[in-house]
Coordinates of C-alpha atoms (C1' of nucleotides) in Angstrom, one line a residue:
Chain A
X1 CA 47.3 -81.2 -28.6
X2 CA 44.8 -81.7 -31.3
X3 CA 41.8 -79.4 -31.2
X4 CA 38.8 -81.8 -30.7
X5 CA 37.1 -79.7 -33.4
X6 CA 39.7 -80.9 -35.9
X7 CA 39.1 -84.7 -35.3
X8 CA 37.8 -85.2 -38.8
X9 CA 40.7 -83.5 -40.4
X10 CA 43.3 -85.7 -38.7
X11 CA 41.8 -88.7 -40.6
X12 CA 43.6 -87.4 -43.7
X13 CA 46.7 -89.0 -42.3
X14 CA 45.2 -92.4 -42.9
X15 CA 46.6 -95.5 -41.2
X16 CA 45.2 -96.4 -37.8
X17 CA 44.4 -92.8 -36.8
X18 CA 40.7 -93.5 -37.4
X19 CA 40.5 -96.1 -34.6
X20 CA 42.4 -93.8 -32.2
X21 CA 39.9 -90.9 -32.9
X22 CA 36.9 -93.2 -32.3
X23 CA 38.4 -94.5 -29.1
X24 CA 39.0 -90.9 -27.8
X25 CA 35.5 -89.8 -28.8
X26 CA 33.9 -92.7 -26.8
X27 CA 36.0 -91.9 -23.8
X28 CA 35.3 -88.2 -24.0
X29 CA 31.6 -88.9 -24.1
X30 CA 31.9 -90.9 -20.9
X31 CA 34.0 -88.2 -19.4
X32 CA 31.5 -85.5 -20.0
X33 CA 28.7 -87.6 -18.6
X34 CA 30.6 -88.4 -15.4
X35 CA 31.6 -84.7 -15.1
X36 CA 28.0 -83.7 -15.3
X37 CA 27.0 -86.1 -12.5
X38 CA 29.9 -85.2 -10.3
X39 CA 29.2 -81.5 -10.8
X40 CA 25.6 -82.1 -9.7
X41 CA 26.8 -83.8 -6.5
X42 CA 29.3 -81.1 -5.8
X43 CA 26.7 -78.4 -6.3
X44 CA 24.5 -80.2 -3.7
X45 CA 27.4 -80.4 -1.3
X46 CA 28.3 -76.8 -1.7
X47 CA 24.7 -75.7 -1.0
X48 CA 24.4 -78.0 2.0
X49 CA 27.7 -76.7 3.4
X50 CA 26.6 -73.2 3.1
X51 CA 23.4 -74.0 5.1
X52 CA 25.6 -75.8 7.6
X53 CA 27.8 -72.9 8.2
X54 CA 24.8 -71.1 9.6
X55 CA 23.8 -73.8 12.0
X56 CA 24.7 -74.0 15.6
X57 CA 27.5 -76.5 15.8
X58 CA 26.1 -78.0 19.0
X59 CA 22.6 -78.4 17.6
X60 CA 21.1 -81.9 16.7
X61 CA 20.4 -80.5 13.2
X62 CA 24.1 -79.9 12.7
X63 CA 24.9 -83.4 13.7
X64 CA 22.4 -85.1 11.5
X65 CA 23.2 -82.8 8.6
X66 CA 26.9 -83.7 9.0
X67 CA 26.1 -87.5 8.9
X68 CA 24.1 -87.0 5.7
X69 CA 26.8 -85.0 4.1
X70 CA 29.4 -87.5 5.0
X71 CA 27.7 -90.0 2.7
X72 CA 27.4 -87.4 -0.1
X73 CA 31.1 -86.6 0.4
X74 CA 32.1 -90.2 0.0
X75 CA 30.1 -90.4 -3.2
X76 CA 31.9 -87.3 -4.5
X77 CA 35.3 -88.7 -3.6
X78 CA 34.5 -91.9 -5.5
X79 CA 33.2 -89.9 -8.5
X80 CA 36.4 -87.8 -8.4
X81 CA 38.6 -90.9 -8.4
X82 CA 36.7 -92.4 -11.3
X83 CA 36.7 -89.2 -13.3
X84 CA 40.4 -88.7 -12.6
X85 CA 41.1 -92.2 -14.1
X86 CA 38.9 -91.5 -17.2
X87 CA 40.5 -88.0 -17.6
X88 CA 44.0 -89.4 -17.4
X89 CA 43.1 -92.0 -20.0
X90 CA 41.4 -89.5 -22.2
X91 CA 44.1 -86.9 -22.1
X92 CA 46.7 -89.7 -22.7
X93 CA 44.8 -90.7 -25.8
X94 CA 44.5 -87.1 -27.0
X95 CA 48.2 -86.5 -26.4
X96 CA 49.0 -89.5 -28.7
X97 CA 46.8 -88.2 -31.5
X98 CA 48.9 -86.4 -34.3
X99 CA 48.2 -83.0 -35.7
X100 CA 45.7 -82.5 -38.5
X101 CA 47.4 -81.8 -41.8
X102 CA 46.6 -78.6 -43.6
X103 CA 44.4 -79.0 -46.7
X104 CA 47.3 -77.9 -48.9
X105 CA 49.4 -80.9 -47.8
X106 CA 49.6 -83.6 -50.5
X107 CA 48.1 -86.9 -49.6
X108 CA 50.6 -89.8 -49.7
X109 CA 51.9 -92.7 -47.7
X110 CA 55.6 -91.9 -47.7
X111 CA 58.3 -89.6 -49.0
X112 CA 57.7 -90.7 -52.6
X113 CA 54.5 -88.5 -52.5
X114 CA 56.4 -85.4 -51.5
X115 CA 56.4 -82.6 -54.1
X116 CA 59.3 -80.4 -55.1
X117 CA 58.4 -76.7 -54.5
X118 CA 61.5 -75.4 -56.2
X119 CA 65.2 -75.9 -56.8
X120 CA 67.8 -73.2 -56.1
X121 CA 71.1 -73.0 -57.9
X122 CA 72.7 -75.4 -60.3
X123 CA 74.2 -78.8 -59.6
X124 CA 78.0 -78.1 -59.4
X125 CA 80.1 -80.0 -61.8
X126 CA 83.5 -81.6 -61.1
X127 CA 86.2 -82.7 -63.4
X128 CA 87.1 -85.4 -60.9
X129 CA 85.1 -87.9 -58.9
X130 CA 83.7 -86.0 -55.9
X131 CA 84.3 -87.6 -52.5
X132 CA 82.0 -88.1 -49.6
X133 CA 82.6 -85.8 -46.7
X134 CA 83.7 -88.6 -44.4
X135 CA 86.6 -89.4 -46.7
X136 CA 87.4 -85.7 -47.3
X137 CA 87.2 -84.8 -43.7
X138 CA 89.4 -87.6 -42.5
X139 CA 91.9 -86.9 -45.2
X140 CA 92.0 -83.2 -44.1
X141 CA 92.4 -84.3 -40.5
X142 CA 89.3 -82.3 -39.4
X143 CA 86.7 -85.0 -38.8
X144 CA 87.9 -87.6 -36.3
X145 CA 85.4 -90.3 -36.1
X146 CA 87.7 -92.7 -34.2
X147 CA 88.2 -90.2 -31.4
X148 CA 84.5 -89.7 -31.1
X149 CA 84.0 -93.4 -30.6
X150 CA 86.9 -93.6 -28.1
X151 CA 85.4 -90.8 -26.0
X152 CA 81.7 -91.4 -26.2
X153 CA 80.9 -94.3 -28.5
X154 CA 79.2 -94.7 -31.9
X155 CA 77.6 -91.7 -33.5
X156 CA 79.8 -89.1 -31.8
X157 CA 82.5 -87.3 -33.7
X158 CA 85.4 -85.0 -32.7
X159 CA 85.8 -81.9 -34.9
X160 CA 89.3 -80.8 -35.2
X161 CA 90.9 -77.6 -36.5
X162 CA 89.0 -76.1 -39.4
X163 CA 85.9 -78.2 -38.7
X164 CA 85.8 -76.9 -35.2
X165 CA 86.4 -73.3 -36.4
X166 CA 83.7 -73.8 -39.0
X167 CA 81.2 -74.8 -36.4
X168 CA 81.9 -71.8 -34.2
X169 CA 81.7 -69.5 -37.3
X170 CA 78.5 -71.0 -38.7
X171 CA 76.7 -70.5 -35.4
X172 CA 77.6 -66.8 -35.4
X173 CA 77.0 -66.4 -39.1
X174 CA 73.5 -67.9 -39.0
X175 CA 72.4 -66.0 -35.8
X176 CA 73.7 -62.7 -37.2
X177 CA 71.8 -63.4 -40.5
X178 CA 68.5 -64.1 -38.6
X179 CA 68.9 -61.2 -36.1
X180 CA 69.4 -59.0 -39.2
X181 CA 65.9 -59.8 -40.4
X182 CA 64.1 -59.4 -37.1
X183 CA 64.7 -62.5 -34.9
X184 CA 65.4 -62.1 -31.2
X185 CA 68.4 -64.1 -30.1
X186 CA 68.3 -66.4 -27.1
X187 CA 70.7 -68.9 -25.5
X188 CA 68.6 -71.5 -23.7
X189 CA 69.5 -74.4 -21.4
X190 CA 70.4 -77.7 -23.0
X191 CA 68.4 -79.7 -20.5
X192 CA 64.7 -79.7 -20.4
X193 CA 61.9 -80.9 -18.1
X194 CA 59.3 -83.5 -19.1
X195 CA 56.6 -80.9 -19.3
X196 CA 58.5 -78.9 -21.9
X197 CA 58.8 -81.9 -24.1
X198 CA 55.1 -82.6 -23.7
X199 CA 54.4 -79.1 -24.7
X200 CA 56.1 -79.4 -28.0
X201 CA 54.9 -82.9 -28.7
X202 CA 58.1 -85.1 -28.3
X203 CA 56.4 -86.7 -25.2
X204 CA 54.7 -88.9 -24.4
X205 CA 55.1 -90.6 -27.7
X206 CA 58.8 -90.4 -28.5
X207 CA 60.5 -91.0 -25.2
X208 CA 62.7 -93.7 -26.8
X209 CA 64.3 -91.0 -29.0
X210 CA 65.5 -89.0 -26.1
X211 CA 68.4 -89.2 -23.6
X212 CA 67.0 -89.0 -20.0
X213 CA 69.3 -88.1 -17.2
X214 CA 69.6 -90.8 -14.6
X215 CA 69.5 -88.8 -11.4
X216 CA 69.2 -90.3 -7.9
X217 CA 65.5 -90.9 -7.3
X218 CA 63.8 -91.1 -3.9
X219 CA 60.6 -92.9 -3.1
X220 CA 58.6 -89.8 -3.7
X221 CA 60.1 -89.3 -7.2
X222 CA 57.8 -87.4 -9.5
X223 CA 58.3 -88.2 -13.2
X224 CA 57.3 -84.7 -14.0
X225 CA 60.7 -83.6 -12.5
X226 CA 62.6 -85.9 -14.9
X227 CA 65.3 -84.1 -17.0
X228 CA 66.2 -84.8 -20.6
X229 CA 68.9 -83.7 -23.0
X230 CA 67.0 -81.5 -25.5
X231 CA 66.6 -83.0 -29.0
X232 CA 66.1 -79.5 -30.5
X233 CA 66.0 -75.9 -29.4
X234 CA 62.5 -75.9 -30.6
X235 CA 61.6 -77.3 -27.2
X236 CA 63.3 -74.6 -25.2
X237 CA 62.3 -71.7 -27.3
X238 CA 58.7 -72.7 -27.7
X239 CA 58.4 -73.3 -24.0
X240 CA 59.9 -69.8 -23.4
X241 CA 56.2 -68.8 -23.4
X242 CA 54.5 -71.8 -22.0
X243 CA 51.6 -70.8 -19.8
X244 CA 51.8 -67.3 -21.2
X245 CA 49.2 -65.0 -22.6
X246 CA 50.4 -62.6 -25.2
X247 CA 48.6 -59.3 -25.2
X248 CA 47.0 -57.8 -28.3
X249 CA 49.7 -56.4 -30.6
X250 CA 52.6 -58.4 -29.2
X251 CA 52.5 -60.9 -32.1
X252 CA 54.2 -62.0 -34.2
X253 CA 57.3 -62.8 -32.1
X254 CA 60.3 -64.4 -33.8
X255 CA 63.3 -66.0 -32.0
X256 CA 66.5 -67.7 -33.0
X257 CA 68.6 -69.8 -30.8
X258 CA 71.7 -72.0 -31.0
X259 CA 71.7 -75.2 -28.9
X260 CA 73.4 -78.5 -29.0
X261 CA 70.9 -81.3 -29.8
X262 CA 70.8 -84.8 -28.5
X263 CA 69.0 -87.7 -30.0
X264 CA 69.1 -91.3 -29.0
X265 CA 68.3 -92.3 -32.6
X266 CA 66.8 -95.6 -31.4
X267 CA 65.8 -97.7 -34.3
X268 CA 68.1 -95.9 -36.7
X269 CA 70.9 -98.5 -36.3
X270 CA 72.3 -99.4 -39.7
X271 CA 71.3 -96.1 -41.4
X272 CA 73.6 -93.3 -42.0
X273 CA 76.3 -94.9 -39.9
X274 CA 79.1 -93.2 -41.8
X275 CA 79.9 -89.5 -41.5
X276 CA 78.3 -86.6 -39.8
X277 CA 74.7 -87.0 -41.0
X278 CA 73.1 -88.8 -38.1
X279 CA 74.8 -88.2 -34.7
X280 CA 73.7 -88.6 -31.1
X281 CA 74.9 -85.0 -30.6
X282 CA 74.8 -82.2 -33.1
X283 CA 74.6 -78.4 -33.3
X284 CA 71.7 -76.4 -34.7
X285 CA 70.4 -72.9 -35.0
X286 CA 66.7 -72.9 -34.6
X287 CA 64.0 -70.4 -35.6
X288 CA 60.7 -70.2 -33.7
X289 CA 57.7 -68.0 -34.2
X290 CA 54.6 -67.2 -32.2
X291 CA 51.9 -65.8 -34.4
X292 CA 48.2 -65.0 -34.7
X293 CA 46.4 -68.0 -36.3
X294 CA 45.1 -66.1 -39.4
X295 CA 48.7 -65.2 -40.3
X296 CA 50.4 -68.6 -39.7
X297 CA 50.5 -69.8 -43.3
X298 CA 52.0 -66.5 -44.5
X299 CA 54.5 -66.7 -41.7
X300 CA 55.4 -70.3 -42.7
X301 CA 56.4 -69.0 -46.2
X302 CA 58.5 -66.2 -44.6
X303 CA 60.1 -68.7 -42.2
X304 CA 61.0 -71.0 -45.1
X305 CA 62.6 -68.1 -46.9
X306 CA 64.6 -67.2 -43.8
X307 CA 65.9 -70.7 -43.6
X308 CA 66.6 -70.8 -47.4
X309 CA 68.5 -67.6 -47.1
X310 CA 71.2 -69.4 -45.1
X311 CA 71.9 -71.8 -48.0
X312 CA 71.6 -69.1 -50.6
X313 CA 74.1 -66.9 -48.8
X314 CA 76.5 -69.8 -48.5
X315 CA 76.0 -70.6 -52.2
X316 CA 74.8 -74.1 -51.6
X317 CA 72.7 -75.8 -54.2
X318 CA 69.5 -77.2 -52.7
X319 CA 65.8 -77.9 -53.3
X320 CA 62.7 -77.4 -51.2
X321 CA 60.1 -80.1 -50.9
X322 CA 56.5 -80.1 -49.5
X323 CA 56.1 -83.1 -47.3
X324 CA 53.0 -85.3 -47.9
X325 CA 50.6 -86.4 -45.2
X326 CA 52.5 -89.6 -44.6
X327 CA 55.8 -87.9 -44.2
X328 CA 55.0 -84.9 -42.0
X329 CA 55.9 -85.2 -38.3
X330 CA 53.5 -86.1 -35.6
X331 CA 53.2 -82.5 -34.5
X332 CA 53.1 -80.7 -37.9
X333 CA 50.2 -79.4 -39.9
X334 CA 52.5 -78.6 -42.8
X335 CA 56.2 -79.0 -43.4
X336 CA 58.8 -77.9 -46.0
X337 CA 62.1 -79.7 -46.0
X338 CA 65.2 -78.0 -47.4
X339 CA 67.4 -80.6 -49.0
X340 CA 71.0 -79.8 -49.8
X341 CA 72.9 -81.4 -52.7
X342 CA 75.7 -83.8 -51.7
X343 CA 77.8 -84.6 -54.7
X344 CA 79.9 -87.1 -52.8
X345 CA 76.7 -89.2 -52.3
X346 CA 75.0 -88.1 -55.5
X347 CA 71.8 -87.2 -53.6
X348 CA 69.8 -84.5 -51.8
X349 CA 69.8 -84.7 -48.0
X350 CA 67.5 -82.9 -45.5
X351 CA 69.3 -80.0 -43.9
X352 CA 66.4 -78.0 -42.6
X353 CA 62.7 -78.7 -41.7
X354 CA 60.3 -75.8 -41.5
X355 CA 56.8 -76.4 -40.1
X356 CA 53.6 -74.8 -39.0
X357 CA 52.2 -76.5 -36.0
X358 CA 49.1 -74.3 -35.9
X359 CA 47.6 -74.6 -32.4
X360 CA 48.9 -78.1 -31.7
X361 CA 51.8 -77.1 -29.5
X362 CA 50.2 -74.0 -28.2
X363 CA 47.3 -76.0 -26.8
X364 CA 49.7 -78.4 -25.1
X365 CA 52.0 -75.7 -23.7
X366 CA 49.2 -73.2 -23.1
X367 CA 50.6 -70.4 -25.2
X368 CA 47.8 -68.0 -25.8
X369 CA 47.0 -64.4 -26.9
X370 CA 44.2 -61.9 -26.8
X371 CA 43.3 -60.6 -30.3
X372 CA 42.1 -57.4 -28.7
X373 CA 42.1 -56.1 -25.1
X374 CA 39.4 -57.8 -23.1
X375 CA 39.0 -60.7 -25.5
X376 CA 39.1 -64.3 -24.3
X377 CA 42.6 -65.8 -24.7
X378 CA 43.0 -68.1 -27.7
X379 CA 45.8 -70.5 -28.6
X380 CA 48.6 -68.9 -30.7
X381 CA 50.0 -70.7 -33.7
X382 CA 53.6 -71.8 -33.4
X383 CA 56.1 -72.4 -36.2
X384 CA 59.7 -73.5 -36.3
X385 CA 62.5 -74.3 -38.7
X386 CA 66.1 -75.3 -38.6
X387 CA 68.0 -72.2 -39.4
X388 CA 70.0 -74.5 -40.0
X389 CA 71.7 -77.7 -38.9
X390 CA 75.4 -77.0 -38.4
X391 CA 76.9 -80.4 -38.9
X392 CA 75.0 -81.0 -42.1
X393 CA 76.0 -77.6 -43.4
X394 CA 79.7 -78.6 -42.9
X395 CA 78.9 -81.8 -44.7
X396 CA 77.4 -79.8 -47.6
X397 CA 80.3 -77.3 -47.7
X398 CA 82.9 -80.0 -47.7
X399 CA 81.2 -81.9 -50.5
X400 CA 80.0 -79.0 -52.7
X401 CA 83.2 -76.9 -52.3
X402 CA 85.7 -79.7 -52.6
X403 CA 88.6 -79.3 -55.1
X404 CA 90.5 -81.8 -57.2
X405 CA 93.4 -81.7 -54.7
X406 CA 91.2 -82.6 -51.8
X407 CA 91.2 -79.1 -50.3
X408 CA 87.9 -77.3 -49.7
X409 CA 87.2 -73.6 -50.5
X410 CA 85.4 -71.7 -47.7
X411 CA 82.2 -69.9 -49.0
X412 CA 83.0 -66.2 -49.2
X413 CA 80.2 -65.1 -46.9
X414 CA 81.6 -67.3 -44.1
X415 CA 85.2 -66.1 -44.2
X416 CA 84.7 -63.2 -41.9
X417 CA 83.4 -65.7 -39.3
X418 CA 86.4 -68.1 -39.5
X419 CA 89.3 -65.6 -39.2
X420 CA 89.5 -65.0 -43.0
X421 CA 90.1 -68.7 -43.7
X422 CA 89.7 -69.1 -47.5
X423 CA 90.6 -72.7 -48.0
X424 CA 90.8 -75.8 -45.9
X425 CA 93.9 -77.9 -46.5
X426 CA 95.6 -80.7 -44.7
X427 CA 97.7 -79.2 -42.0
Chain B
rG1 C1' 75.5 -79.8 0.1
rG2 C1' 73.8 -77.4 5.3
rA3 C1' 70.4 -73.8 8.2
rG4 C1' 66.4 -70.6 8.1
rG5 C1' 62.2 -68.0 5.4
rA6 C1' 58.5 -67.6 1.6
rG7 C1' 55.1 -69.1 -2.7
rU8 C1' 47.5 -65.9 -3.4
rG9 C1' 44.6 -62.9 -9.8
rG10 C1' 49.0 -58.9 -15.2
rC11 C1' 51.8 -56.8 -10.7
rC12 C1' 51.8 -55.6 -5.3
rG13 C1' 49.1 -57.5 -1.3
rA14 C1' 45.0 -58.9 2.7
rG15 C1' 43.0 -63.4 4.2
rU16 C1' 45.1 -68.7 9.2
rG17 C1' 38.8 -74.0 9.0
rG18 C1' 32.7 -72.2 6.8
rU19 C1' 28.5 -67.5 3.3
rC20 C1' 36.1 -66.6 -0.3
rG21 C1' 37.3 -67.0 -6.9
rA22 C1' 39.1 -64.5 -2.9
rA23 C1' 39.6 -57.3 0.5
rG24 C1' 42.5 -53.2 -0.9
rG25 C1' 46.0 -50.9 -4.2
rC26 C1' 48.5 -50.4 -9.1
rA27 C1' 48.1 -51.4 -14.2
rG28 C1' 44.3 -52.0 -18.1
rC29 C1' 39.3 -51.1 -20.5
rG30 C1' 34.6 -48.1 -20.9
rG31 C1' 32.2 -43.6 -19.3
rU32 C1' 31.4 -38.4 -17.0
rC33 C1' 34.1 -33.8 -17.2
rU34 C1' 37.6 -31.2 -20.8
rU35 C1' 39.0 -27.8 -27.2
rG36 C1' 42.5 -32.1 -26.2
rA37 C1' 45.3 -34.3 -22.4
rA38 C1' 46.1 -34.7 -17.2
rA39 C1' 43.5 -34.9 -12.6
rA40 C1' 39.0 -36.2 -10.2
rC41 C1' 34.7 -39.3 -10.1
rC42 C1' 31.5 -43.8 -11.8
rG43 C1' 31.5 -48.6 -13.8
rC44 C1' 34.1 -53.0 -15.8
rC45 C1' 38.2 -56.0 -15.2
rG46 C1' 41.8 -64.0 -13.8
rA47 C1' 41.6 -68.8 -16.2
rG48 C1' 39.6 -73.7 -17.6
rC49 C1' 35.3 -77.3 -18.4
rG50 C1' 30.1 -77.4 -19.7
rC51 C1' 24.4 -76.3 -24.5
rA52 C1' 23.1 -74.6 -19.7
rA53 C1' 22.3 -74.9 -14.6
rG54 C1' 26.7 -75.3 -12.6
rC55 C1' 31.6 -77.1 -11.5
rU56 C1' 37.0 -76.6 -10.9
rC57 C1' 41.6 -73.8 -10.0
rC58 C1' 45.1 -69.6 -4.1
rG59 C1' 53.2 -73.3 -6.8
rG60 C1' 52.4 -79.3 -8.0
rG61 C1' 50.7 -83.9 -5.9
rG62 C1' 48.6 -86.5 -1.7
rG63 C1' 46.1 -86.5 3.2
rU64 C1' 42.7 -84.8 7.5
rU65 C1' 37.5 -82.7 7.7
rC66 C1' 30.5 -82.5 6.6
rG67 C1' 33.6 -78.3 4.7
rA68 C1' 40.7 -76.4 3.2
rA69 C1' 43.7 -70.5 0.3
rU70 C1' 43.8 -71.5 5.7
rC71 C1' 45.7 -77.8 9.2
rC72 C1' 49.3 -82.3 8.0
rC73 C1' 52.8 -84.9 4.5
rU74 C1' 55.7 -84.6 0.2
rC75 C1' 57.9 -82.5 -4.2
rC76 C1' 59.1 -78.0 -7.0
rU77 C1' 60.6 -72.9 -7.1
rC78 C1' 62.3 -68.3 -5.1
rC79 C1' 64.9 -65.4 -1.1
rU80 C1' 68.8 -64.9 3.1
rC81 C1' 73.2 -67.0 5.4
rC82 C1' 77.2 -70.8 5.3
rG83 C1' 80.0 -74.3 2.3
rC84 C1' 81.8 -75.6 -2.6
rC85 C1' 82.7 -74.1 -7.6
rA86 C1' 83.4 -72.7 -14.0

RNA sequence: GGAGGAGUGGCCGAGUGGUCGAAGGCAGCGGUCUUGAAAACCGCCGAGCGCAAGCUCCGGGGGUUCGAAUCCCUCCUCCUCCGCCA
C-alpha cells in the first residue's frame, strides 16, 4: 500500500496516476470528516452509557435516557454504515495505486528507456548456426511440448530425461548457493489465500493473471477464503511474516524458497508461444528479504549480486538493466532485470527480476519492526528477486552450451547436482 | 468427511450484558540495592486512526441491545476422538 505521504512521488510514473491520486485525496478528506463526526457521536454515547450504568433500571430517568440514547444510537449506526462505504471505496482506491518509484529510477514510458547497468561475460561464438531451445530440446527428446498440450493444454510442457534431471538439480544447486551466503531455506505451500495476494500486491488489480481454485461455495461464501495457485513464491515467503512485528536486532532476514509458479498469462496470447519462455506453470527459486528501511537500497544491490551469482557460477553470459518508471511493476520502487543471452534467438531475455518494494508490501501485509525496544512499530522494507527462474535457466543452458552436433554440455558447477552428467545427447 | 471442545495483549490466563483496552502471572524496559551479576523491591510495558479532544480493535463477518469480550447466526483456525489417505 502506498504511503499517503508519498502521493507526490508516485506521480513520476506519469499516465493516469495523477487522476487516481486526486480521487483518493478527495475521498480521504471526506473520510476524515465523517470519522470526526462519528467519533463525536460515539464519545457522547459512551459518556451517556456510563451515566446510565449508575441509574436504577426501574427509574423513570433510566427509561427516558434510554429513549434518548436510542435515537443517538441510530444516528451512529447510520454514520458507521456511511463511513464503512467510504472507507471501502477509499481503501480500494489506495490498493489500486502503484508504488512510488525511487528517485534513482530513470524516467521513461517503456522498456526502451531502461538503462544497462553492466554486462557479464562475452557473447559466445559458434561456428554453426545456433538453434533455438525448442528445436534443440525436441531433437534431444527432453522437451515434449506435444505431451504438455495433450495433458493440460497450451503453455504446459513435459520435461523428459535430462531436462527433468536438470530441473531437480538446478533447484538444489540454487538453494545451496543461497543458503551458503546466509539465506534461510523454506518450502512453502503452492496455494495461497486472497489476503496473501493482497499483501504482496497481486490483488486486487491482477486477478485475471491468476488461477483461482473453483471450490464448492455455500450461500455464506466469503471471498476472503478463496484460494489461488501462487504465481510466485514471493507471495508465500513475504507473507511468512504478515501481521508480524520484528524486534530490534532481528533484521535483516533473508529467505530462499523453491515453489512451482502458476500464471494464467491472460492477454499474452500470441507472444512467446513457442518453447519454455512463457508457461502457465514454471519452477522458480525465489529470494526474499525483510530489512530496516534505511538499509533497503544497499540490500537491493546485495540481492542483485546474489541473483547474478547464479548466472556467473553457471557461466551464462547476461546483462543487468535498470528498469525505467514505465517498466517497473505496480508494486516496485526500483527493479533490476537480469537478462540472459539466448543465441538461438539472438537476443537477451529476462531470467530474473530483483526489486525493492520499500514499505509498499509491508504496509499491506502489516510487516513491521521496532528500531529499538519500546519504539513504535514501523513498516519494514521488503525486497525480492528470482534466484532464479528454472525453466528459463534450462533454456539458457541449452542455447548457450549447445554444440555443433546438437548435444549440450552441462555447466561444470551443475554436474554434481545431476549425477555427474557432462553432456546431454539424444538417448 | 462425522462427533465433541476451544479461540482474550509477545506468551500464559481471569473476565459470561454496564464504570473493561481488559485482573493476575511470565517475558521485556527503566530504577533502587550491589564491586558486578543474581535475588528482592518500585515504576513502565498491545495496536491502529486523528493536529487534538477523542475513537476503534478480545479469531473474521453479521445480528440482538440504550450498552457486547460476555447473548444469537455464520465463516475461519486449533485441539480430542472416529473414518479415509500420500
